[in-house]
Short mmCIF file of C-alpha atoms in Angstrom, two decimals:
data_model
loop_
_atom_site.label_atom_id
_atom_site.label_comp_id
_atom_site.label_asym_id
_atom_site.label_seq_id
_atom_site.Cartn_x
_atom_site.Cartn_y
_atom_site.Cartn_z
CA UNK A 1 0.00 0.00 0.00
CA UNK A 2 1.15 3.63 -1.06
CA UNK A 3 1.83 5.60 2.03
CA UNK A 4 0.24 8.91 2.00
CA UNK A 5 2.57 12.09 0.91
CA UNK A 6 1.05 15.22 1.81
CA UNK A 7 2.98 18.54 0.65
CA UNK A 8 2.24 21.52 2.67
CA UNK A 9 2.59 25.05 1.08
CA UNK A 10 4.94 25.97 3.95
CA UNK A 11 7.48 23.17 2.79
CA UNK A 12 8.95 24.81 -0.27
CA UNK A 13 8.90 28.07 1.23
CA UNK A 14 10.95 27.32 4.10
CA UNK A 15 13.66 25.38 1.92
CA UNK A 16 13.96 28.79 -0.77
CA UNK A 17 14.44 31.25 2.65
CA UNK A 18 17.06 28.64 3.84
CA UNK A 19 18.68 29.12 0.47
CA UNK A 20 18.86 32.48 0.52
CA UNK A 21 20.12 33.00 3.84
CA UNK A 22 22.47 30.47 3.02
CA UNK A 23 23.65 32.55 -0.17
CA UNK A 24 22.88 36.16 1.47
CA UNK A 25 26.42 38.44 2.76
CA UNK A 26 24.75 38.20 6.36
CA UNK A 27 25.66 34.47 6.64
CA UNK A 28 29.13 34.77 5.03
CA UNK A 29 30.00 37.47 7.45
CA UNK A 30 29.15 34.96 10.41
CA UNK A 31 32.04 32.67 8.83
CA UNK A 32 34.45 35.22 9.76
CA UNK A 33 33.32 34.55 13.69
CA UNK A 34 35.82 31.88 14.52
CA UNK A 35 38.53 33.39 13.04
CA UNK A 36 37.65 37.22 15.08
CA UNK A 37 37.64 35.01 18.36
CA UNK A 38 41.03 33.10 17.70
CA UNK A 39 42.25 36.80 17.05
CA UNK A 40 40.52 37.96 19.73
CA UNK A 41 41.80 35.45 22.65
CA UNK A 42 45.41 34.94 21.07
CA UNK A 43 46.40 38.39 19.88
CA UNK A 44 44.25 41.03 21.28
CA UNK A 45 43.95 40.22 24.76
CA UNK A 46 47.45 39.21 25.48
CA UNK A 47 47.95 43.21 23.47
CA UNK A 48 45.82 44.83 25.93
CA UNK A 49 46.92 42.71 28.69
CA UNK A 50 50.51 43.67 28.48
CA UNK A 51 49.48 47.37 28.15
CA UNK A 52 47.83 46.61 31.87
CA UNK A 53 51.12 45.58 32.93
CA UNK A 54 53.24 47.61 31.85
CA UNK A 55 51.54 50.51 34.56
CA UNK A 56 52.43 47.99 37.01
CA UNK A 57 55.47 47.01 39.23
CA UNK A 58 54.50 43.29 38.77
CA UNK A 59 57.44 40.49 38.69
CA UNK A 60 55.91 38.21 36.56
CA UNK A 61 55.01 35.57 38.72
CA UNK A 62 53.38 37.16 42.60
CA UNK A 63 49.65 37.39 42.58
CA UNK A 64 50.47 41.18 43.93
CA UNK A 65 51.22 44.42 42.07
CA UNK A 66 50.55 48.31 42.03
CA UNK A 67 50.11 50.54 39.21
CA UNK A 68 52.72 52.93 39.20
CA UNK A 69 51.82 55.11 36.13
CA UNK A 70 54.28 55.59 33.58
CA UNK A 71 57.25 55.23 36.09
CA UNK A 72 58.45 52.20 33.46
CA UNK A 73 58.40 53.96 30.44
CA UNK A 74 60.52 56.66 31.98
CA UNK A 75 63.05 54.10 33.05
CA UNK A 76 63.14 52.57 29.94
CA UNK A 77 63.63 55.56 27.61
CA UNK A 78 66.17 57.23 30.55
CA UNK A 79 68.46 53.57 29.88
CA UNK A 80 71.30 53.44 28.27
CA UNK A 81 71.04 49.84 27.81
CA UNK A 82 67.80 50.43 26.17
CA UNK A 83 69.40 53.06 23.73
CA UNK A 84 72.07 50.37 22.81
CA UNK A 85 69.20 47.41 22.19
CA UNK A 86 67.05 49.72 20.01
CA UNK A 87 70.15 51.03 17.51
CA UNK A 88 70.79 47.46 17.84
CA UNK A 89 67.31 46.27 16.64
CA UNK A 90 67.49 48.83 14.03
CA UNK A 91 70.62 47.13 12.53
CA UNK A 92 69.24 43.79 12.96
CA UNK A 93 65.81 44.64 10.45
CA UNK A 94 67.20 47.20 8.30
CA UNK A 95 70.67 45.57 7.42
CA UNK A 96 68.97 41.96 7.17
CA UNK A 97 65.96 43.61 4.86
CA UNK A 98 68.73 45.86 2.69
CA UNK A 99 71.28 42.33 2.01
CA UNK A 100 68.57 40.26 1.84
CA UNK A 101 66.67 41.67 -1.00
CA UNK A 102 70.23 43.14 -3.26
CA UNK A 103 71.53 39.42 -2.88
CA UNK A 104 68.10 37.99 -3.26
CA UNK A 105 67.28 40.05 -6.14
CA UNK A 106 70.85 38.85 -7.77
CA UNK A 107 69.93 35.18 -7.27
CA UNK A 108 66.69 35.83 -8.79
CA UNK A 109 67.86 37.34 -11.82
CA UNK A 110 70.97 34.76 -12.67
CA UNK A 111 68.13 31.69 -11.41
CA UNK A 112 65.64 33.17 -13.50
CA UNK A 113 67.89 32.13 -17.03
CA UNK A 114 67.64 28.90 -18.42
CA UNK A 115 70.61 26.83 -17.31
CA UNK A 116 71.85 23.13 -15.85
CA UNK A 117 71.57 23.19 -12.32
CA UNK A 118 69.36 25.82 -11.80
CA UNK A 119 67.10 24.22 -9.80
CA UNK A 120 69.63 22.72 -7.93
CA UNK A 121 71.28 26.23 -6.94
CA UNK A 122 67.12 27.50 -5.66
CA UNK A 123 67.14 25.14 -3.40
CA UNK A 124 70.39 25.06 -2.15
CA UNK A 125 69.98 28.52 -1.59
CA UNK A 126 66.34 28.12 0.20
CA UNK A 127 67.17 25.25 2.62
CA UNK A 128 68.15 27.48 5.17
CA UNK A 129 64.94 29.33 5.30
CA UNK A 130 63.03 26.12 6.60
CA UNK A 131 65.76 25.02 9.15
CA UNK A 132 64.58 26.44 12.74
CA UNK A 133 66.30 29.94 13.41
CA UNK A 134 67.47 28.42 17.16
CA UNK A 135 69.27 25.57 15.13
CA UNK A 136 70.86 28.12 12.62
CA UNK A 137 72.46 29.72 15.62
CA UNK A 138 74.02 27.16 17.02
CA UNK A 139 75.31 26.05 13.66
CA UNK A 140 76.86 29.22 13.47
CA UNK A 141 77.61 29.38 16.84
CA UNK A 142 79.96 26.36 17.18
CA UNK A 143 81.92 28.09 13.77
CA UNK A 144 82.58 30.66 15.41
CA UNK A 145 82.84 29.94 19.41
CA UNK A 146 86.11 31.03 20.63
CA UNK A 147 87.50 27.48 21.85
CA UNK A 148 87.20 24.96 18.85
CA UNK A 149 85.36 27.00 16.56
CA UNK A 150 85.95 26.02 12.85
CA UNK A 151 86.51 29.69 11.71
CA UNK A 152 88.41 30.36 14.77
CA UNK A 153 91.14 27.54 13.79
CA UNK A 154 92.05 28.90 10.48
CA UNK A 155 92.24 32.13 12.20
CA UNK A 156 94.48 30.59 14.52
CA UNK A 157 96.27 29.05 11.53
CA UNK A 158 96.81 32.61 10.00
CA UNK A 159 97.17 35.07 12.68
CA UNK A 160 98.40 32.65 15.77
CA UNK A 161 95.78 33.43 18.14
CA UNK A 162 92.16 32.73 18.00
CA UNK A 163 89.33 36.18 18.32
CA UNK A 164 86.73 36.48 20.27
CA UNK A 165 84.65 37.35 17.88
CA UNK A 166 80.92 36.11 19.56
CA UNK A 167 82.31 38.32 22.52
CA UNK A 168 83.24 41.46 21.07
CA UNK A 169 80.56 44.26 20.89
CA UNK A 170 81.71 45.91 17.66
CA UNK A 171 81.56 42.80 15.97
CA UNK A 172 78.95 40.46 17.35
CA UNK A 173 76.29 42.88 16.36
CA UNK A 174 76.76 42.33 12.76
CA UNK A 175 77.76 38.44 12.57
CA UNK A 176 74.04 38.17 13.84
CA UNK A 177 73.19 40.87 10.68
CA UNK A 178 74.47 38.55 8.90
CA UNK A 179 73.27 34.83 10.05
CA UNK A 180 69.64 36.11 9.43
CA UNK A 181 70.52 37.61 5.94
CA UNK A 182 72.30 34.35 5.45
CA UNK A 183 69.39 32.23 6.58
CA UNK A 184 66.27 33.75 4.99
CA UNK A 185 67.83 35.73 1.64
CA UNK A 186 66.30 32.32 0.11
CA UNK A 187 62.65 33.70 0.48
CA UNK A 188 63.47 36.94 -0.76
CA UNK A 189 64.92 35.04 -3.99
CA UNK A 190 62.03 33.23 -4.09
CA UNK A 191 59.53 36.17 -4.56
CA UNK A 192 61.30 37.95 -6.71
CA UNK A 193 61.47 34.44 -9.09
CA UNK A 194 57.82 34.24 -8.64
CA UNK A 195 57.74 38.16 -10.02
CA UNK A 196 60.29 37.85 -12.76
CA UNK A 197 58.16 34.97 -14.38
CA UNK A 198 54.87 36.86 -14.16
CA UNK A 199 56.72 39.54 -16.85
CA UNK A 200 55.98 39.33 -20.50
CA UNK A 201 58.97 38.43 -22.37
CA UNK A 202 57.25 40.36 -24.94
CA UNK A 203 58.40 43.70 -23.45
CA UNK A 204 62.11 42.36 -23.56
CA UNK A 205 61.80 41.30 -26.97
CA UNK A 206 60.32 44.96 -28.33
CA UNK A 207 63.24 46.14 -26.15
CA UNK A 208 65.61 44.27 -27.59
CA UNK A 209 64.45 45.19 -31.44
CA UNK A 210 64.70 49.21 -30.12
CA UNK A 211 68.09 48.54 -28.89
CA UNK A 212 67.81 49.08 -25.42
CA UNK A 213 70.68 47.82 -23.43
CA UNK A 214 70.23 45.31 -20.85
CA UNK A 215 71.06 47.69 -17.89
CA UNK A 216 68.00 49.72 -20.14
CA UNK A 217 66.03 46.73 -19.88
CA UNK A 218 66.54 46.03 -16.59
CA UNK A 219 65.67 49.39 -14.94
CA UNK A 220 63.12 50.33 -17.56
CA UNK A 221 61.16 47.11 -17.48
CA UNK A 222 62.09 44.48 -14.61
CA UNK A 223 62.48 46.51 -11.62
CA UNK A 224 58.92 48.77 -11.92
CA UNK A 225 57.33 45.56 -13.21
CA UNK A 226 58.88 44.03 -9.30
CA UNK A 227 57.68 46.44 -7.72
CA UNK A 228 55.02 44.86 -5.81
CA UNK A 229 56.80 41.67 -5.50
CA UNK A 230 59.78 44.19 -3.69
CA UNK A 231 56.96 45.33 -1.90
CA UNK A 232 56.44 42.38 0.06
CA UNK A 233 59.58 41.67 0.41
CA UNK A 234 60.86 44.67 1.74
CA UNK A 235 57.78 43.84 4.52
CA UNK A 236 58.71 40.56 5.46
CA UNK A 237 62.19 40.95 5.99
CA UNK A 238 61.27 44.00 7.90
CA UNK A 239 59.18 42.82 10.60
CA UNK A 240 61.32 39.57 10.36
CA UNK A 241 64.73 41.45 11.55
CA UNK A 242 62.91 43.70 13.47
CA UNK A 243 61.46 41.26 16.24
CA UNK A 244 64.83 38.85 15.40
CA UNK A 245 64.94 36.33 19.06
CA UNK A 246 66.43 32.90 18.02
CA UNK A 247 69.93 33.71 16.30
CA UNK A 248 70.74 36.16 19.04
CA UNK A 249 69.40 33.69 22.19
CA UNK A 250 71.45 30.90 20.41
CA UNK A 251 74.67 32.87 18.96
CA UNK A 252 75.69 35.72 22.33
CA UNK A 253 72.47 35.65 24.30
CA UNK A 254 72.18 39.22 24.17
CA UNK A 255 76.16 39.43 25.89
CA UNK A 256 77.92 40.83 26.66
CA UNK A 257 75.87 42.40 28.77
CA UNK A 258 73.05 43.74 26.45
CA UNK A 259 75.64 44.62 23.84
CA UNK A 260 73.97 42.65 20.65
CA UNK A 261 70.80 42.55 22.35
CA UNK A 262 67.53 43.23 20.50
CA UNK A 263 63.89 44.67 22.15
CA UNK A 264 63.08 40.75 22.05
CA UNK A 265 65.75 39.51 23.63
CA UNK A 266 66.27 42.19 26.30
CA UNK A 267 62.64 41.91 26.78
CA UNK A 268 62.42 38.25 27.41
CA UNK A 269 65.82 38.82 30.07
CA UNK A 270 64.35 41.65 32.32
CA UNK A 271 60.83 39.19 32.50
CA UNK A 272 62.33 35.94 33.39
CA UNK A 273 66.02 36.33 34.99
CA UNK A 274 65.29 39.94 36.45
CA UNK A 275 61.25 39.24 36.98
CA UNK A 276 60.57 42.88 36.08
CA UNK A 277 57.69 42.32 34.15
CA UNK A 278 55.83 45.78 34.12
CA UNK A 279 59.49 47.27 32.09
CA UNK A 280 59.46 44.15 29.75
CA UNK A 281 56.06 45.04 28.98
CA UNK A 282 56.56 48.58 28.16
CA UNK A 283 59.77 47.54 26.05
CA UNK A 284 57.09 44.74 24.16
CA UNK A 285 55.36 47.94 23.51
CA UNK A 286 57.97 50.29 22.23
CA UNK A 287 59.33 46.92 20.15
CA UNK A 288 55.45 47.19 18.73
CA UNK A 289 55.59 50.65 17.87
CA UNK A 290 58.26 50.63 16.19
CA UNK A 291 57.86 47.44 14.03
CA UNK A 292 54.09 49.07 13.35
CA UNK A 293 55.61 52.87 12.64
CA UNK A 294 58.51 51.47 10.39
CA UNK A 295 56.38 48.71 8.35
CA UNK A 296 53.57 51.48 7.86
CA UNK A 297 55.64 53.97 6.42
CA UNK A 298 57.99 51.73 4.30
CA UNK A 299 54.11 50.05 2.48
CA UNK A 300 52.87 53.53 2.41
CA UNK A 301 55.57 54.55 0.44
CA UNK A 302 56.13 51.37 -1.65
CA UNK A 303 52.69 51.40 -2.22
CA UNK A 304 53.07 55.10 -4.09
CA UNK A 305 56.40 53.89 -5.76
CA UNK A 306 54.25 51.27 -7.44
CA UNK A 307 51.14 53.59 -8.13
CA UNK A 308 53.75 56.35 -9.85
CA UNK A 309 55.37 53.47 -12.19
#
């Protein structure tokens, strides 16, 4: 027997509005939900959280603390130390960002030819960028340590002595420059390969029949068509250097003293071995402003470099 089907007016209905509201802007904006709480829980409380405590004398681990006003930000910006760490800082993202994108730029262009081995030479040239940054350091670290160092024994072969060269403040500073141009120039190669094959070779060929030189062609047709791809570049490596932690922790620690520290590294030294967390949290701020200030302006201006070409 043929069971009885009986279809309502209301049936249809309801299925078309559940289309709709499945298809309407309303619903796709609650997709964004999870994402706004992850953001919310993992990045904007911990934000406002640390501005709390950095109007407070807390040590990072008592359940009491006062609010002193702005007593830490006048310590901070009255140090010395602090004066040191920020020049520092400044070396570490704008050195790292300037090597990084001249020597991956050069890669890019002599990778970018047809050639044996090319591919070979990419990734030689990118495997640093995926090992960790801690383990880079101590790779570099044991070339370099005073006692037994690889670099220091054909120093020693040359000059008789070995040099402290992890140890010495005019020099430490830019060994750890260069370790993080070293390790992550491969990703700044790597964009600007992924830019140079998005250009027409039909521009270099029209070139090429007007006579244009290749210096011509270069800075009349590769670098404004790399523009954006310098553009993000230029932004990576700059908040990359800027809030630089592993190669430091792992190659001087900061030493001597706070001479080749950086904001992150003094930062994460006056929290756990001094327990002054209310002055680490106003230097997490300052390290914030300035990675915000600096990446702002350099896009803002990048941004009009591109519009203009």
């Amino acid at each position: 027997m043929r069971p009885n089907i009986v279809v309502t007016k209301a049936g249809p209905r309801k299925t078309t509005r559940m289309r709709r509201l499945a298809k309407s802007p309303v619903m796709l904006n609650w997709m964004y939900l999870p994402a706004l709480l992850l953001f919310a829980v993992f990045i904007y409380y911990p934000f406002f959280r640390g501005l709390l405590i950095s109007f407070t004398d807390w040590d990072g681990y008592s359940q009491m603390f006062h609010y002193i006003g702005i007593d830490n930000y006048k310590r901070m910006l009255s140090d010395s130390r602090v004066h040191t760490v920020i020049i520092n800082t400044l070396i570490y993202g704008l050195g790292s960002t300037l090597f990084q994108n001249i020597i991956g730029l050069l890669y890019a262009l002599l990778l970018n030819k047809h050639g044996k081995g090319r591919t070979f030479v990419r990734v030689i040239v990118y495997i640093p960028a995926i090992v960790s940054p801690i383990i880079m350091g101590y790779i570099w670290y044991f070339l370099l340590q005073y006692n037994g160092g690889a670099i220091n024994d054909i120093i020693t072969a040359f000059a008789g002595h070995p040099v402290n060269l992890l140890g010495d403040p005019k020099v430490n500073v830019w060994i750890i420059m260069v370790v993080n141009t070293y390790q992550f120039l491969g990703v700044a190669m790597m964009i600007f390969l992924s830019g140079l094959q998005g250009i027409s070779k039909d521009y270099y060929e029209a070139a090429e029949i007007d006579g244009a030189s290749t210096m011509n062609r270069f800075f009349n047709i590769t670098f404004p068509l790399l523009a954006p791809a310098l553009t993000t570049s230029i932004i990576l490596n700059l908040i990359g250097g800027l809030k630089l932690f592993d190669v430091i922790a792992a190659l001087t620690n900061g030493g001597p003293g706070y001479a080749s520290a950086s904001l992150s590294t003094m930062m994460y030294q006056l929290y756990f071995a001094r327990q002054d967390a209310g002055l680490a949290a106003s230097l997490g701020n300052l390290m914030f402003l300035l990675i915000t200030v600096i990446s702002l302006t350099s896009l803002y201006f990048l941004r009009r470099k591109e519009l203009s070409q």
